[in-house]
mmCIF file of C-alpha atoms in Angstrom:
data_model
loop_
_atom_site.group_PDB
_atom_site.id
_atom_site.type_symbol
_atom_site.label_atom_id
_atom_site.label_comp_id
_atom_site.label_asym_id
_atom_site.label_seq_id
_atom_site.Cartn_x
_atom_site.Cartn_y
_atom_site.Cartn_z
ATOM 1 C CA MET A 1 69.901 17.370 237.989
ATOM 2 C CA SER A 2 66.594 17.238 239.828
ATOM 3 C CA LEU A 3 65.609 13.802 238.496
ATOM 4 C CA VAL A 4 67.436 10.839 239.956
ATOM 5 C CA PHE A 5 67.517 7.411 238.348
ATOM 6 C CA VAL A 6 66.210 4.781 240.775
ATOM 7 C CA ASP A 7 66.030 1.381 239.074
ATOM 8 C CA SER A 8 65.049 -0.543 235.941
ATOM 9 C CA ALA A 9 63.390 -3.831 235.083
ATOM 10 C CA ARG A 10 61.991 -5.813 232.145
ATOM 11 C CA LEU A 11 58.455 -4.874 231.087
ATOM 12 C CA PRO A 12 56.905 -7.413 228.703
ATOM 13 C CA THR A 13 53.926 -5.870 226.827
ATOM 14 C CA HIS A 14 51.605 -6.932 224.023
ATOM 15 C CA TRP A 15 53.964 -5.346 221.497
ATOM 16 C CA ALA A 16 57.508 -5.796 222.795
ATOM 17 C CA GLU A 17 59.589 -6.329 225.880
ATOM 18 C CA PHE A 18 60.569 -2.852 227.022
ATOM 19 C CA THR A 19 62.892 -1.876 229.824
ATOM 20 C CA ILE A 20 61.092 0.302 232.356
ATOM 21 C CA GLN A 21 63.308 2.839 234.114
ATOM 22 C CA GLY A 22 62.185 4.785 237.167
ATOM 23 C CA TYR A 23 63.206 8.326 238.096
ATOM 24 C CA GLU A 24 62.358 10.436 241.146
ATOM 25 C CA ASP A 25 62.222 14.219 241.182
ATOM 26 C CA ASP A 26 64.041 15.234 244.341
ATOM 27 C CA LYS A 27 62.327 18.655 244.273
ATOM 28 C CA THR A 28 58.680 17.597 243.853
ATOM 29 C CA GLY A 29 58.734 13.976 245.012
ATOM 30 C CA LYS A 30 57.010 12.894 241.782
ATOM 31 C CA ASP A 31 58.201 9.845 239.933
ATOM 32 C CA HIS A 32 58.449 9.483 236.170
ATOM 33 C CA ILE A 33 59.304 6.540 233.939
ATOM 34 C CA ALA A 34 61.010 5.786 230.673
ATOM 35 C CA LEU A 35 60.024 2.825 228.504
ATOM 36 C CA VAL A 36 63.078 1.908 226.461
ATOM 37 C CA LEU A 37 63.370 -0.513 223.553
ATOM 38 C CA GLY A 38 66.735 -1.279 222.033
ATOM 39 C CA ASP A 39 69.908 0.777 222.269
ATOM 40 C CA VAL A 40 68.878 4.440 222.386
ATOM 41 C CA SER A 41 72.383 5.710 223.166
ATOM 42 C CA THR A 42 73.669 5.594 219.581
ATOM 43 C CA ASN A 43 74.026 8.684 217.398
ATOM 44 C CA GLU A 44 70.966 7.716 215.349
ATOM 45 C CA PRO A 45 67.875 9.803 216.252
ATOM 46 C CA VAL A 46 65.523 7.951 218.602
ATOM 47 C CA LEU A 47 61.805 7.496 217.886
ATOM 48 C CA MET A 48 60.247 9.033 220.996
ATOM 49 C CA ARG A 49 56.991 10.116 222.609
ATOM 50 C CA MET A 50 56.744 12.364 225.660
ATOM 51 C CA HIS A 51 53.443 11.327 227.199
ATOM 52 C CA SER A 52 51.838 13.020 230.185
ATOM 53 C CA GLU A 53 50.027 10.751 232.593
ATOM 54 C CA CYS A 54 46.302 10.361 231.925
ATOM 55 C CA LEU A 55 44.743 7.795 234.232
ATOM 56 C CA THR A 56 41.302 8.245 232.681
ATOM 57 C CA GLY A 57 42.547 7.772 229.111
ATOM 58 C CA ASP A 58 45.524 5.450 229.581
ATOM 59 C CA ALA A 59 44.052 3.029 232.137
ATOM 60 C CA LEU A 60 40.281 3.609 232.177
ATOM 61 C CA PHE A 61 39.920 3.894 228.364
ATOM 62 C CA SER A 62 38.054 7.214 228.467
ATOM 63 C CA LYS A 63 36.940 8.550 225.099
ATOM 64 C CA ARG A 64 36.946 12.153 226.404
ATOM 65 C CA CYS A 65 40.554 12.476 225.236
ATOM 66 C CA ASP A 66 42.945 10.824 222.798
ATOM 67 C CA CYS A 67 45.624 9.952 225.357
ATOM 68 C CA GLY A 68 45.171 6.185 225.591
ATOM 69 C CA PRO A 69 45.162 5.612 221.832
ATOM 70 C CA GLN A 70 48.201 7.889 221.446
ATOM 71 C CA LEU A 71 50.152 5.920 224.063
ATOM 72 C CA GLU A 72 49.179 2.585 222.535
ATOM 73 C CA ALA A 73 50.092 3.779 219.029
ATOM 74 C CA ALA A 74 53.484 4.970 220.302
ATOM 75 C CA MET A 75 54.219 1.586 221.889
ATOM 76 C CA LYS A 76 53.209 -0.201 218.675
ATOM 77 C CA SER A 77 55.313 2.134 216.495
ATOM 78 C CA ILE A 78 58.392 1.715 218.677
ATOM 79 C CA ALA A 79 57.935 -2.072 218.727
ATOM 80 C CA LYS A 80 57.627 -2.122 214.936
ATOM 81 C CA GLU A 81 60.785 -0.035 214.592
ATOM 82 C CA GLY A 82 62.603 -2.188 217.170
ATOM 83 C CA ARG A 83 64.071 0.836 218.944
ATOM 84 C CA GLY A 84 62.630 3.824 220.735
ATOM 85 C CA LEU A 85 61.585 5.532 223.900
ATOM 86 C CA ILE A 86 58.505 6.742 225.756
ATOM 87 C CA LEU A 87 58.914 9.238 228.571
ATOM 88 C CA TYR A 88 55.836 8.892 230.789
ATOM 89 C CA LEU A 89 55.611 12.095 232.800
ATOM 90 C CA ARG A 90 53.432 12.267 235.922
ATOM 91 C CA GLN A 91 51.459 15.407 235.017
ATOM 92 C CA GLU A 92 47.825 14.313 235.267
ATOM 93 C CA GLY A 93 45.180 16.661 233.888
ATOM 94 C CA ARG A 94 47.606 19.099 232.242
ATOM 95 C CA GLY A 95 49.349 19.322 235.606
ATOM 96 C CA ILE A 96 46.295 19.975 237.825
ATOM 97 C CA GLY A 97 46.012 16.465 239.295
ATOM 98 C CA LEU A 98 43.373 13.766 239.157
ATOM 99 C CA ILE A 99 40.765 15.225 241.549
ATOM 100 C CA ASN A 100 40.920 18.641 239.866
ATOM 101 C CA LYS A 101 40.682 16.868 236.514
ATOM 102 C CA ILE A 102 37.406 15.292 237.648
ATOM 103 C CA LYS A 103 36.188 18.769 238.671
ATOM 104 C CA ALA A 104 37.220 20.044 235.230
ATOM 105 C CA TYR A 105 35.307 17.180 233.600
ATOM 106 C CA HIS A 106 32.220 18.256 235.567
ATOM 107 C CA LEU A 107 32.592 21.806 234.221
ATOM 108 C CA GLN A 108 33.002 20.381 230.717
ATOM 109 C CA ASP A 109 29.779 18.417 231.207
ATOM 110 C CA LYS A 110 28.136 21.808 231.791
ATOM 111 C CA GLY A 111 29.531 23.287 228.571
ATOM 112 C CA ALA A 112 33.057 24.566 229.310
ATOM 113 C CA ASP A 113 35.891 23.467 227.058
ATOM 114 C CA THR A 114 39.052 21.924 228.530
ATOM 115 C CA VAL A 115 40.884 25.281 228.748
ATOM 116 C CA GLU A 116 37.918 27.151 230.236
ATOM 117 C CA ALA A 117 37.406 24.385 232.809
ATOM 118 C CA ASN A 118 41.009 24.575 234.039
ATOM 119 C CA GLU A 119 40.866 28.372 234.157
ATOM 120 C CA ASN A 120 37.512 28.323 236.015
ATOM 121 C CA LEU A 121 39.208 26.173 238.663
ATOM 122 C CA GLY A 122 41.946 28.800 239.044
ATOM 123 C CA PHE A 123 44.652 27.092 236.982
ATOM 124 C CA ASP A 124 46.463 28.063 233.807
ATOM 125 C CA ALA A 125 45.282 26.272 230.668
ATOM 126 C CA ASP A 126 48.302 23.931 230.760
ATOM 127 C CA LEU A 127 50.712 23.593 233.698
ATOM 128 C CA ARG A 128 52.794 20.758 232.275
ATOM 129 C CA GLU A 129 56.558 21.144 232.158
ATOM 130 C CA TYR A 130 58.534 19.223 229.597
ATOM 131 C CA ASN A 131 62.036 20.316 230.605
ATOM 132 C CA ILE A 132 61.993 17.486 233.187
ATOM 133 C CA ALA A 133 62.617 15.174 230.238
ATOM 134 C CA HIS A 134 66.144 16.594 229.958
ATOM 135 C CA ASP A 135 67.575 14.668 232.914
ATOM 136 C CA MET A 136 66.035 11.412 231.702
ATOM 137 C CA LEU A 137 67.447 11.898 228.205
ATOM 138 C CA VAL A 138 70.899 12.753 229.566
ATOM 139 C CA HIS A 139 70.840 9.598 231.684
ATOM 140 C CA LEU A 140 69.806 7.548 228.627
ATOM 141 C CA LYS A 141 72.474 9.276 226.476
ATOM 142 C CA VAL A 142 69.900 10.492 223.945
ATOM 143 C CA ASN A 143 70.720 13.730 222.113
ATOM 144 C CA SER A 144 68.485 13.610 219.022
ATOM 145 C CA VAL A 145 64.923 12.397 218.588
ATOM 146 C CA ARG A 146 62.120 11.881 216.124
ATOM 147 C CA LEU A 147 59.244 13.111 218.251
ATOM 148 C CA MET A 148 55.709 11.708 217.954
ATOM 149 C CA THR A 149 53.588 14.739 218.879
ATOM 150 C CA ASN A 150 51.158 17.401 217.757
ATOM 151 C CA ASN A 151 52.247 19.776 220.521
ATOM 152 C CA PRO A 152 54.801 22.403 219.447
ATOM 153 C CA ARG A 153 55.552 23.162 223.133
ATOM 154 C CA LYS A 154 57.118 19.716 223.452
ATOM 155 C CA VAL A 155 59.390 20.345 220.468
ATOM 156 C CA LYS A 156 60.442 23.763 221.770
ATOM 157 C CA SER A 157 61.078 22.541 225.310
ATOM 158 C CA LEU A 158 63.375 19.774 224.086
ATOM 159 C CA GLU A 159 65.238 22.119 221.767
ATOM 160 C CA ASP A 160 65.566 24.666 224.604
ATOM 161 C CA VAL A 161 67.451 22.091 226.718
ATOM 162 C CA GLY A 162 69.752 21.027 223.880
ATOM 163 C CA ILE A 163 67.936 17.984 222.488
ATOM 164 C CA ASN A 164 67.886 17.953 218.696
ATOM 165 C CA VAL A 165 64.382 17.251 217.368
ATOM 166 C CA VAL A 166 65.251 16.110 213.857
ATOM 167 C CA GLU A 167 61.624 15.333 212.976
ATOM 168 C CA ARG A 168 58.151 15.956 214.401
ATOM 169 C CA LEU A 169 55.880 13.084 213.504
ATOM 170 C CA PRO A 170 52.177 14.065 213.419
ATOM 171 C CA TRP A 171 50.365 12.011 216.030
ATOM 172 C CA LYS A 172 46.631 11.759 215.375
ATOM 173 C CA HIS A 173 45.085 8.740 217.089
ATOM 174 C CA GLY A 174 41.856 8.178 218.979
ATOM 175 C CA GLU A 175 39.539 10.791 217.482
ATOM 176 C CA ASN A 176 35.888 10.012 218.256
ATOM 177 C CA PRO A 177 32.562 11.854 218.743
ATOM 178 C CA HIS A 178 33.195 12.217 222.502
ATOM 179 C CA ASN A 179 36.441 14.168 222.104
ATOM 180 C CA SER A 180 35.866 16.287 218.991
ATOM 181 C CA VAL A 181 35.439 19.528 221.013
ATOM 182 C CA TYR A 182 38.455 18.614 223.152
ATOM 183 C CA LEU A 183 40.630 18.129 220.057
ATOM 184 C CA SER A 184 39.442 21.311 218.350
ATOM 185 C CA THR A 185 40.154 23.229 221.598
ATOM 186 C CA LYS A 186 43.685 21.825 221.713
ATOM 187 C CA ALA A 187 44.232 23.144 218.199
ATOM 188 C CA ALA A 188 42.509 26.519 218.622
ATOM 189 C CA LYS A 189 43.614 27.471 222.148
ATOM 190 C CA LEU A 190 46.760 25.437 222.847
ATOM 191 C CA GLY A 191 48.397 25.543 219.420
ATOM 192 C CA HIS A 192 48.390 21.810 218.713
ATOM 193 C CA ILE A 193 48.943 20.930 215.074
ATOM 194 C CA LEU A 194 46.094 18.597 214.125
#
């Protein structure tokens, strides 16, 4: 296991009181978190979202993406259900980091789409890795999920590490005039199901 559980605490939010659990990757030094509501260790499939960090969307309310609204909708859905899990993975800007993401935004301002911008900076279109979720799910004793996502790579990566994805829940939140090209690029070039 490359991820090591560090600690947990209560996290009261607008929607529910989650438990926040911290994990450190002993290979990369990155930390990741799980937001847990209720008992996720039962045999019943867990409502779950794997969410990659997006400071601009999640914390600064950018309309260039749909990340913030997707995270908020996941928290609301889990609270409504009374049980679920969000894995918040520290993979800013499709894995290129915050400063490179700003550079990619600049290229997008000049007409590049999100994939072209990353590639123009010398990166692959998407460097995120979802197999890191495996260690977190093992620690939480989760073996089957109902996954809130439009990204088939997330489904495949979980299935590849032995997690049963019993249902993929379409996850369309936050569409607006500022991110219409971004969303159509995710569908056309990254295979997202929108």
